[in-house]
Coordinates of C-alpha atoms (C1' of nucleotides) in Angstrom, one line a residue:
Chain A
X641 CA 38.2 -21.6 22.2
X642 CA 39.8 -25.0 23.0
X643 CA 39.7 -27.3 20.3
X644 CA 39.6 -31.3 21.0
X645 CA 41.2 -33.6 18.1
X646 CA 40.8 -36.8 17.9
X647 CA 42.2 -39.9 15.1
X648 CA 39.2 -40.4 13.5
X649 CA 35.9 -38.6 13.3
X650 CA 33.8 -38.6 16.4
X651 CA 29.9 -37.5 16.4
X652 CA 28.3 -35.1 18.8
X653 CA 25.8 -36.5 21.3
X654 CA 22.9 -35.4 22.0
X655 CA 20.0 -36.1 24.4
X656 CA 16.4 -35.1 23.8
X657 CA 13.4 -35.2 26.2
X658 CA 10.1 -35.7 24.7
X659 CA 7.6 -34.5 28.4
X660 CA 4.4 -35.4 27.8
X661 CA 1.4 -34.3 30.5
X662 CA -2.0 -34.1 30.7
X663 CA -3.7 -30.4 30.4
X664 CA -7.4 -30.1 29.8
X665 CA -9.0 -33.7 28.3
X666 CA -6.0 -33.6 26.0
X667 CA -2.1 -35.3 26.0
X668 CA 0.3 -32.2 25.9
X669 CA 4.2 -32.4 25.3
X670 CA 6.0 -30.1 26.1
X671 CA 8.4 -27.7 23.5
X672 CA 10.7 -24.5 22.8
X673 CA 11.3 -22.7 20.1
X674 CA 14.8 -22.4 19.0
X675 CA 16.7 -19.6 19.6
X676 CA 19.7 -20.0 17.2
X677 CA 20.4 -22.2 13.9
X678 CA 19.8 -24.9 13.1
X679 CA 15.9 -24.6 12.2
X680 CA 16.1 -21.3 14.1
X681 CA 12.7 -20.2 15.5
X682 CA 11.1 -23.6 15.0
X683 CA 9.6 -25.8 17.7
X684 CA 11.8 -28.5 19.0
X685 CA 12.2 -31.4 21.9
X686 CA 14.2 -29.7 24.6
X687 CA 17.9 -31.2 24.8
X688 CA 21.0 -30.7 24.1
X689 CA 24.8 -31.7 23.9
X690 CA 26.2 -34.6 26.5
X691 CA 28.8 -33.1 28.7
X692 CA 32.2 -35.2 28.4
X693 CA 31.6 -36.1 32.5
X694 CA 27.9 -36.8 33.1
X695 CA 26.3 -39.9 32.2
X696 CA 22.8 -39.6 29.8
X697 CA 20.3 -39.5 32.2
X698 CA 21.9 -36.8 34.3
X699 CA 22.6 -34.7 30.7
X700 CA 18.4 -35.1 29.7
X701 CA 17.2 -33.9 33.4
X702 CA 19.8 -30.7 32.6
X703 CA 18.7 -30.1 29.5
X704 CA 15.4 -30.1 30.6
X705 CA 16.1 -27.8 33.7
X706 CA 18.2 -25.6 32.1
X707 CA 15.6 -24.9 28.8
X708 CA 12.5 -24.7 30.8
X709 CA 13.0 -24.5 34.3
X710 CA 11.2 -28.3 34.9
X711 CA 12.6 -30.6 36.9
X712 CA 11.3 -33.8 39.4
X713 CA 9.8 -35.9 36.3
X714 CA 10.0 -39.2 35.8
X715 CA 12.1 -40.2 32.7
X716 CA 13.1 -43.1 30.7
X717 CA 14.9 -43.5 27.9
X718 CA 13.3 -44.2 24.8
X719 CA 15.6 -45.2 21.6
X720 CA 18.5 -43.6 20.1
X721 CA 17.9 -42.1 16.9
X722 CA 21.4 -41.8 14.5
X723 CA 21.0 -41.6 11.0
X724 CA 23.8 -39.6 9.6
X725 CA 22.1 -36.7 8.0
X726 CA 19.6 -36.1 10.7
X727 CA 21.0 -32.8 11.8
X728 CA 22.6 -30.5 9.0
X729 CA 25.9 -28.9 10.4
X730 CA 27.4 -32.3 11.7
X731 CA 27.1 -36.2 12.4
X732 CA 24.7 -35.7 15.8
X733 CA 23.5 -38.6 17.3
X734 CA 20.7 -38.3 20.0
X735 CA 19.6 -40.2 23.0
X736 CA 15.6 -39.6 23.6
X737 CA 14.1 -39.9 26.5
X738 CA 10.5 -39.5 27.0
X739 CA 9.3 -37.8 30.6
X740 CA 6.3 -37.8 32.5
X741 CA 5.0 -34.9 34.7
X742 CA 1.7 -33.9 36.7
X743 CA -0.2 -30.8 34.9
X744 CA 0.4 -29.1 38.0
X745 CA 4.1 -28.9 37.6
X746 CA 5.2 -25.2 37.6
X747 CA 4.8 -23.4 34.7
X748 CA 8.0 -23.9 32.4
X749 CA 10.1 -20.6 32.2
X750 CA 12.5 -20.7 28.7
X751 CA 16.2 -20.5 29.3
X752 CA 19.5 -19.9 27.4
X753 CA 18.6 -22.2 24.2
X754 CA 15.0 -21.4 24.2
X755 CA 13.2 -18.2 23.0
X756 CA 10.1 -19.7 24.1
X757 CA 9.2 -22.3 26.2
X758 CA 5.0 -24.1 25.3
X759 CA 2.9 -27.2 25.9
X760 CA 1.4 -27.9 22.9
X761 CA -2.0 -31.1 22.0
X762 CA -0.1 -34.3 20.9
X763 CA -3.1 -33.9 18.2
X764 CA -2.4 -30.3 17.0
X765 CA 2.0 -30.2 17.3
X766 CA 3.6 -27.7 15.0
X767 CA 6.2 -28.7 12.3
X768 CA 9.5 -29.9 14.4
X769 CA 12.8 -29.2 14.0
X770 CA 15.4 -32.8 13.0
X771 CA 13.5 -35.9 13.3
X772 CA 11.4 -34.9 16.6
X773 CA 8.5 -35.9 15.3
X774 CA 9.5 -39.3 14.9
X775 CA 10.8 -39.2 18.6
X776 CA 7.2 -37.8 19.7
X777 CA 5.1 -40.4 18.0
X778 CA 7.8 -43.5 19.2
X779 CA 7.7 -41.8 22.8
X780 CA 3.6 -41.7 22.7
X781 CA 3.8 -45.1 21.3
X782 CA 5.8 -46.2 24.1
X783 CA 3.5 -44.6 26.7
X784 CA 0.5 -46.2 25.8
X785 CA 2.0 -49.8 25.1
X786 CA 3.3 -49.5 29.1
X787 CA 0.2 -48.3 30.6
X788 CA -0.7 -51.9 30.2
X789 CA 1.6 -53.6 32.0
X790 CA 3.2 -50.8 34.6
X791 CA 1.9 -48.0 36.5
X792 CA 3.4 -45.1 34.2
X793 CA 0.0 -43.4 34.4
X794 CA 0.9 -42.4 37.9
X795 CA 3.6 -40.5 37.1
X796 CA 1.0 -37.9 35.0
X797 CA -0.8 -37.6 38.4
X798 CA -0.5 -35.0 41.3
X799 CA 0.6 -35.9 44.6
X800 CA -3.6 -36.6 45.7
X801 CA -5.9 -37.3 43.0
X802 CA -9.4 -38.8 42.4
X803 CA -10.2 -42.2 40.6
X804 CA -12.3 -40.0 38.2
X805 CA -9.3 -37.8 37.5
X806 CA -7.0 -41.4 37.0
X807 CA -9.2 -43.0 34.9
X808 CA -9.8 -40.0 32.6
X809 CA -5.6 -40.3 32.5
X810 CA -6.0 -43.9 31.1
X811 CA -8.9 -42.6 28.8
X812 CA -6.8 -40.2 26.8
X813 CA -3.9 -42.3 26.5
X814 CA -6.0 -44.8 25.4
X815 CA -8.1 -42.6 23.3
X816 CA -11.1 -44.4 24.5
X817 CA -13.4 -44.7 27.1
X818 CA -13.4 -47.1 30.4
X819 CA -16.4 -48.8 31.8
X820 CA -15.9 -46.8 35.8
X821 CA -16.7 -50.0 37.6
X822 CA -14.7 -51.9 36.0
X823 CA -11.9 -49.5 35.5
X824 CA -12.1 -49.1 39.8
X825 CA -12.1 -52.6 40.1
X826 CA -8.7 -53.1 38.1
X827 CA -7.5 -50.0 39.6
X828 CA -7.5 -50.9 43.6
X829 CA -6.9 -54.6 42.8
X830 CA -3.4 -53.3 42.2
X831 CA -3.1 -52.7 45.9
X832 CA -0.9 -49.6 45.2
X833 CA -3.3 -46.6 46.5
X834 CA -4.0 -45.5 49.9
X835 CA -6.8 -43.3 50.5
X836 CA -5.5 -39.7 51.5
X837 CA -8.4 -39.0 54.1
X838 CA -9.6 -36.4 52.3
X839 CA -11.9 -35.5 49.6
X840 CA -12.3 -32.9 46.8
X841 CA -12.9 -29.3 47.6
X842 CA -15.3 -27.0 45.4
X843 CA -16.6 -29.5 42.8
X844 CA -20.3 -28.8 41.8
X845 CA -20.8 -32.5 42.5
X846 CA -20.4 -34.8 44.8
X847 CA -16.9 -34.6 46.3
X848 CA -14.9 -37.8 45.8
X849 CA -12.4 -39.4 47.8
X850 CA -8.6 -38.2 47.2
X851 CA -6.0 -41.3 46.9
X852 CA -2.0 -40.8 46.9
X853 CA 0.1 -43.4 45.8
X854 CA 1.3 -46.1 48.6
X855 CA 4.6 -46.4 47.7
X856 CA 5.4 -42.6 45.8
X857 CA 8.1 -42.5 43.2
X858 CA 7.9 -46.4 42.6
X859 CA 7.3 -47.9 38.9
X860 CA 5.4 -51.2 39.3
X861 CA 5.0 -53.6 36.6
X862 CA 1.7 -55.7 36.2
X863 CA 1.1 -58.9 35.7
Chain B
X1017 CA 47.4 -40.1 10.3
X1018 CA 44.5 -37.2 9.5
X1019 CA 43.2 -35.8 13.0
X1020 CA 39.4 -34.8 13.2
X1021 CA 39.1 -31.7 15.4
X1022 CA 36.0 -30.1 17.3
X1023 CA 35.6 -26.9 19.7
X1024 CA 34.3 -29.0 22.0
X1025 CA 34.7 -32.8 23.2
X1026 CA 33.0 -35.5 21.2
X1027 CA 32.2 -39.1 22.7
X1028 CA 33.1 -42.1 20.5
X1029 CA 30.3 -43.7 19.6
X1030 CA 30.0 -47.7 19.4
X1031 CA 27.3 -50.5 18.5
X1032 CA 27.7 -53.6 20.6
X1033 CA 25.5 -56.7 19.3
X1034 CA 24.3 -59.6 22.0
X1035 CA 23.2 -62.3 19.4
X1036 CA 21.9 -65.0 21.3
X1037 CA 20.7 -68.7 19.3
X1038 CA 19.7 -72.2 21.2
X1039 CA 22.0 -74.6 21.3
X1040 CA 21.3 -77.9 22.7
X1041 CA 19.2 -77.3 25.7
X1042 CA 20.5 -74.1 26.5
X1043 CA 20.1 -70.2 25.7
X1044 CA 23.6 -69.4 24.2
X1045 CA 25.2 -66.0 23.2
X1046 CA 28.2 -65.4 20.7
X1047 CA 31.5 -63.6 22.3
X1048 CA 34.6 -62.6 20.9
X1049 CA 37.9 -62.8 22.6
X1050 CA 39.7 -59.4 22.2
X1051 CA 43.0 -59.0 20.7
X1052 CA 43.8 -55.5 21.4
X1053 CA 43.3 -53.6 24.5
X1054 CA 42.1 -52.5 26.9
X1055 CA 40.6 -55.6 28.2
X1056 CA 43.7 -57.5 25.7
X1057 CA 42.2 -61.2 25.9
X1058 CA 39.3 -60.8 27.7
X1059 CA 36.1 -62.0 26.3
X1060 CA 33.5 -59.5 25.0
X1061 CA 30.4 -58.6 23.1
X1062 CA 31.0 -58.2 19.0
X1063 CA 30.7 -54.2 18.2
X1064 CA 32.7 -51.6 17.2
X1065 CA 33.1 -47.3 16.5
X1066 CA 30.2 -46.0 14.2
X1067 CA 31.4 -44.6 10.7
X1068 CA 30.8 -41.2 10.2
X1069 CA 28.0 -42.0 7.3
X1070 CA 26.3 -45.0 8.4
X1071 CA 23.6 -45.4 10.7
X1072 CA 23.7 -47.2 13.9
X1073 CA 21.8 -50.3 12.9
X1074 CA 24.0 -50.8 9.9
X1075 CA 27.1 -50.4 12.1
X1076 CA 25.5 -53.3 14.7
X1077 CA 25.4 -55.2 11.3
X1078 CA 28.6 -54.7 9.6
X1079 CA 30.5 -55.2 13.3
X1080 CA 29.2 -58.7 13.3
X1081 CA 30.0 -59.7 10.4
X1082 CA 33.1 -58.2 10.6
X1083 CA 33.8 -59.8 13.8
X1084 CA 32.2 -63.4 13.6
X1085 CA 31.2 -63.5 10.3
X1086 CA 27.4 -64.2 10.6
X1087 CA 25.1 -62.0 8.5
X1088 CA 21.2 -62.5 8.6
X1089 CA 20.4 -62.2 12.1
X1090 CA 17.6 -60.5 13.8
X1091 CA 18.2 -57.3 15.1
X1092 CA 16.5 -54.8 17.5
X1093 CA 18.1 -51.6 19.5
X1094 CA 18.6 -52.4 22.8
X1095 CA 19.3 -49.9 25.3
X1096 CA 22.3 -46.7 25.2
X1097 CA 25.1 -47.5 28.0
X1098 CA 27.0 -44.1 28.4
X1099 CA 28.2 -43.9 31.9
X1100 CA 31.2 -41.6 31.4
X1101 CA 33.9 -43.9 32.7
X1102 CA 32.6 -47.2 31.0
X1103 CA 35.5 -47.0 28.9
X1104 CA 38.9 -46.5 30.3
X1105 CA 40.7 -45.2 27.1
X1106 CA 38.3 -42.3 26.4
X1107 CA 34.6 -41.6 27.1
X1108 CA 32.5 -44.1 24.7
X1109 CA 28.8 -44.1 24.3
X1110 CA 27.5 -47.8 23.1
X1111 CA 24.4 -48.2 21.7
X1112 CA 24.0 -51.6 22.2
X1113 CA 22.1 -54.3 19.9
X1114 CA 20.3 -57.9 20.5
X1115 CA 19.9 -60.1 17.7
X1116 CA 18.6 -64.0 17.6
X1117 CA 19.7 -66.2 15.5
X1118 CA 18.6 -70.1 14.8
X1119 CA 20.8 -72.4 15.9
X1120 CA 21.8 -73.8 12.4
X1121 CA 23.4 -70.9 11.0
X1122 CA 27.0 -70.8 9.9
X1123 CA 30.0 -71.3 12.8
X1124 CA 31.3 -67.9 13.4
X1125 CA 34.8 -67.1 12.1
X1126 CA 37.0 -64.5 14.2
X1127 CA 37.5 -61.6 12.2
X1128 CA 40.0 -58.3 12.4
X1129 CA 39.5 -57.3 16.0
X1130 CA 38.9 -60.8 17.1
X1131 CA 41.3 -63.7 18.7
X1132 CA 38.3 -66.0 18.7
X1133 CA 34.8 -65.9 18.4
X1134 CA 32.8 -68.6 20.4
X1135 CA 29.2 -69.8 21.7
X1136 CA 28.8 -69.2 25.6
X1137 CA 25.9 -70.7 27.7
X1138 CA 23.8 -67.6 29.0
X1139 CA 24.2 -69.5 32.4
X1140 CA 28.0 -69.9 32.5
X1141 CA 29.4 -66.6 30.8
X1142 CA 32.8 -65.5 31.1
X1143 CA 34.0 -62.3 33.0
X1144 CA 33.5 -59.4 30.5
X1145 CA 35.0 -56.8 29.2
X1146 CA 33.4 -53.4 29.8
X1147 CA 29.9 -53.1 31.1
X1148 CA 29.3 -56.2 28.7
X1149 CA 27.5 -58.1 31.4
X1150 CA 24.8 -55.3 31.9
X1151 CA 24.0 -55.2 28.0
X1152 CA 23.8 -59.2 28.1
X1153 CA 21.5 -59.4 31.3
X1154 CA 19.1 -56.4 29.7
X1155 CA 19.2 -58.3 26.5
X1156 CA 17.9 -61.6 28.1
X1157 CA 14.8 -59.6 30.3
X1158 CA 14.0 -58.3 27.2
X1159 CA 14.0 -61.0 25.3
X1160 CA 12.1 -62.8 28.0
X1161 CA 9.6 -60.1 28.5
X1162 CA 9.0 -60.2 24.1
X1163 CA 8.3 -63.5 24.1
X1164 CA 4.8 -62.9 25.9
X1165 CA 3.8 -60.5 23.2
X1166 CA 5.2 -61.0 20.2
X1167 CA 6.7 -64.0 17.9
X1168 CA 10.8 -63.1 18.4
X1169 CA 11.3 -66.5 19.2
X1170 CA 10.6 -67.6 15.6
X1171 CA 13.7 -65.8 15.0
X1172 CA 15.7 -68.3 16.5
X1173 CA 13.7 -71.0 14.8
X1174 CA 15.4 -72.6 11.4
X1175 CA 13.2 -72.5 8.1
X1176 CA 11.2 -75.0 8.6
X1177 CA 10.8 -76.8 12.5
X1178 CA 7.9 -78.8 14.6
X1179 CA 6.1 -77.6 17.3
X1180 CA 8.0 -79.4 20.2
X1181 CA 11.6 -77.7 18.8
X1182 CA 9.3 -74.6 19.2
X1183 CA 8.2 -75.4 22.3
X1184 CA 11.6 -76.0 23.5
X1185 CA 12.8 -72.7 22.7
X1186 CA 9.9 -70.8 24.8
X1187 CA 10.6 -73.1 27.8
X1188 CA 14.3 -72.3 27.3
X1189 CA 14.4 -68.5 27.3
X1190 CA 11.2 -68.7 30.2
X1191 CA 13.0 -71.4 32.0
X1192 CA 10.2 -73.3 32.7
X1193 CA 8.2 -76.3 31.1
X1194 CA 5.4 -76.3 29.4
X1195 CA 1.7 -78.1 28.8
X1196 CA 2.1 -79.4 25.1
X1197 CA -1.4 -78.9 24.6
X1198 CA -2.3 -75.9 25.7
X1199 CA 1.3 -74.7 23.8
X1200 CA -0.1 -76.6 20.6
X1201 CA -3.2 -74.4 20.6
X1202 CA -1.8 -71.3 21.3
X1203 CA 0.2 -71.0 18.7
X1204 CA -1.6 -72.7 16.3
X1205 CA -4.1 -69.9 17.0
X1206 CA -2.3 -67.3 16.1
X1207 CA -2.5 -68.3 12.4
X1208 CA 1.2 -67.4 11.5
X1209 CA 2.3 -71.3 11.1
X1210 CA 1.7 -73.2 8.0
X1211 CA 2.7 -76.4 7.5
X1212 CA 5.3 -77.5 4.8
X1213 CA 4.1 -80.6 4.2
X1214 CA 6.9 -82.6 5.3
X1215 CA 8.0 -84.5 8.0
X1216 CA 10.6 -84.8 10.7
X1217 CA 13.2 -87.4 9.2
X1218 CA 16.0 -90.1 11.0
X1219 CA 14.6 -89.7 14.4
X1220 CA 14.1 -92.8 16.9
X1221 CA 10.5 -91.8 17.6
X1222 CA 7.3 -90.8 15.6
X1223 CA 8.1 -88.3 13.1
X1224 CA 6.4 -84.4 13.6
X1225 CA 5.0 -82.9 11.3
X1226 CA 7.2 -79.5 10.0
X1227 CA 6.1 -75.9 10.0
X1228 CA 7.0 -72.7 8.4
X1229 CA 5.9 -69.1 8.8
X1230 CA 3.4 -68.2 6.8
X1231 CA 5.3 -64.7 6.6
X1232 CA 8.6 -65.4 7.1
X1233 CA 10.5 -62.3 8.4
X1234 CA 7.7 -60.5 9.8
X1235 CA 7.4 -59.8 13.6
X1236 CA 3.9 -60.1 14.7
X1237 CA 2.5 -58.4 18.2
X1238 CA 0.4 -60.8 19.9
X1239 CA -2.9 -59.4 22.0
Chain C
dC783 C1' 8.0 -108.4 18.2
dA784 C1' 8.6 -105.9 22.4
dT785 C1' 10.4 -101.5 24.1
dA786 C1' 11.5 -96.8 23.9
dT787 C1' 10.6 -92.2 22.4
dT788 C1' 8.2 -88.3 21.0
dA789 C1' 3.9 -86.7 18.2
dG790 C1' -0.6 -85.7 18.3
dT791 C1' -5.3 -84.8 20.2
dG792 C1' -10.2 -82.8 23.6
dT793 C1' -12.7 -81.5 27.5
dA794 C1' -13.9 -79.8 32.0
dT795 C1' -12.8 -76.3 35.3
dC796 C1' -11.1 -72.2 37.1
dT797 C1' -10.0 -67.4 36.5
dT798 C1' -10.3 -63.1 34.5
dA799 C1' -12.6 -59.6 31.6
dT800 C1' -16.7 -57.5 30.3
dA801 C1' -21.4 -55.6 30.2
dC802 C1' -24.6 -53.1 32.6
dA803 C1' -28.0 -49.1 36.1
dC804 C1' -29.2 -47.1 40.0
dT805 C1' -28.4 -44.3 44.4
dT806 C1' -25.6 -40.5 46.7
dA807 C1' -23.7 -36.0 47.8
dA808 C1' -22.5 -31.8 46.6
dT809 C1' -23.4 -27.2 43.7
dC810 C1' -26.3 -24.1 41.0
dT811 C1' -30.5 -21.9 39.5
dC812 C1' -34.7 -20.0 39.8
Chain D
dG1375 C1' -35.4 -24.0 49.5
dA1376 C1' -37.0 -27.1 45.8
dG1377 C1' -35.7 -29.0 41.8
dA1378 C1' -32.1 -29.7 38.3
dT1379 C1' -27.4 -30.8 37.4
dT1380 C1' -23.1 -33.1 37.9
dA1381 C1' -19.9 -36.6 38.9
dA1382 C1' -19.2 -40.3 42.8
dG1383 C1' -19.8 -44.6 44.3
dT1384 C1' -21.3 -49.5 44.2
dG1385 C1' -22.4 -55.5 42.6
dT1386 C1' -23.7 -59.2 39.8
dA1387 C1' -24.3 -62.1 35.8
dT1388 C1' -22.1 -63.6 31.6
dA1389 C1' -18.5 -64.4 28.3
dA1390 C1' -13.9 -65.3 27.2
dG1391 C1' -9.6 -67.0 28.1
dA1392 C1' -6.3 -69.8 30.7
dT1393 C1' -5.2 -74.0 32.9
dA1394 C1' -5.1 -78.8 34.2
dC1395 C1' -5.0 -83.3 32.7
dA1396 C1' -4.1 -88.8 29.9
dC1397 C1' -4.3 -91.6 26.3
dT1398 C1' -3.3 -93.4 21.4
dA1399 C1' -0.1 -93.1 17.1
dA1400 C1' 4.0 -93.6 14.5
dT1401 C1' 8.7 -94.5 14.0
dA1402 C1' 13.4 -96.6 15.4
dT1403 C1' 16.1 -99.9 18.1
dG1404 C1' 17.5 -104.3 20.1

DNA sequence: CATATTAGTGTATCTTATACACTTAATCTC
DNA sequence: GAGATTAAGTGTATAAGATACACTAATATG
């Protein structure tokens, strides 16, 4: 194997993706159990080593592909996490980036890294390989503090959704419940839904109206 | 010279540090002028290459004072810039660094890596080395956005100060005036100013009374 | 002693956020 | 198919917070 030398030391780099969704009444994030050392066979964010020619970004979304098969999420980075001894064979520093992704997203399928790929309850995680907990309760953090002032709830929602299915988005992030008029109210003051035409199929209930988002793909800031 | 050698390539890491202070009437940030290259002489944000055993935040720390001399700033992570050709001498990953400052602290003095160290006008910066302008534009919107709900701008505030230098700084960084009254009684609401029990001295006009925080050091989130 | 300069203070109005209950449309069960 | 069950859908009154606004007070200067 090549080797690369350089004057003075040089750390790896790393970039982990903490991909939170919503599955049941519950926040999920998404993890894989290592295949090989360090903390073998323990759960872990996906990510993994920045290739010397793609920029961070690009290096999260292929970690992400190639460990678990997702990809088309919305991602951001978080913070970068760097103290010396957080990974035992070598000075690692990693770039997290949280992710966002509609419960129906395909099923994630584990890859080359990953002996097994699971969503687990933000409530019930496993112990974590390196600091990844710290990165999951920063990245939740984060979440929460911006479904104030942007539309990053969207992002957890399917391509046609309900205002019941949004607001019960809001309520878990929140970890409390709305008022529903005044939670509609707020919601289509924004001026960023458009009814689909459509309503809900096979509900024992009254159907409700289906809205998609007027402007899919865009992050907008409130306020 | 000793030679550090991996199997596969490694990014050099650096911390780059916007520190921005008030000076006059105007939102000011500290640059140094480079004395080695690439960019020889151009002007450029303090920072430097991580050590292999410290962590980032000490390394935004040590850089600055290394560089300008100043210790005792503010300091919060920023955002990771790791485009792979940012740097033209090898890839370099910077995790860049704001800090604030209060106007009174000690002139900088150029260090090793530095020709000169000097205050710039946010509004009338020099070209940049690097992707320096970015980190400095990012820096300001955050900064900007903080203000709103949180109490950074004490941080640029000496020990003790009145309510209308206060004021002054939050016009400054939002660029726009504001009622005195309805500025008094906001931030007097938010019980973190106690009053020294001095007053304002060798000024042509009626003397203010001075403040202090009640806990200094401590960033508060507002709402 | 008149002028200039900034400090310091209160209220009325507008805007936004909150609290709150019933009817509707579908499915399910007996 | 009648009644029960479930979530959808809708408006108003009140409370809280944000905004607009003008004069008097204390010091220095000429």
């Amino acid at each position: 194997m090549a080797t690369y030398c350089y004057d003075y030391p040089h750390p790896a780099v790393t970039t982990d993706i903490a991909l939170f969704t919503i599955i049941g009444d519950k926040l999920a994030i998404l993890l894989i159990r290592r295949r090989s050392p360090p903390f073998q066979d323990s759960w872990a964010l996906p990510g993994g080593f920045v290739d010397s020619d793609e920029c961070l970004e690009d290096c999260a979304l292929r970690e992400l592909a190639e460990e678990t098969g997702i990809t088309g999420v919305y991602l951001e980075q978080l913070y970068t996490f760097g103290k010396p001894d957080r990974d035992p064979r070598e000075r690692i520093i990693s770039v997290a980036y949280y992710a966002l992704a509609p419960a129906d997203i395909l099923s994630p399928i584990a890859g080359s890294d990953a002996a097994e790929v699971r969503w687990f309850a933000f409530d019930a995680l496993p112990d974590l390989a390196f600091d990844h907990r710290d990165v999951i309760v920063l990245a939740q953090q984060r979440l929460r503090a911006k479904l104030d002032y942007s539309t990053v709830a969207f992002s957890l929602m399917a391509e046609t959704f309900t205002l019941g299915e949004l607001q019960k988005v809001y309520e878990i992030i929140r970890g409390e419940s709305l008022d529903k008029r005044n939670f509609r109210k707020y919601i289509l003051s924004l001026n960023l839904l458009a009814e689909s035409g459509e309503t809900q199929q096979g509900c024992n209930h009254r159907p409700a109206k289906l809205y998609r988002l007027a402007q899919p793909g865009t992050l907008h800031y409130i306020r």
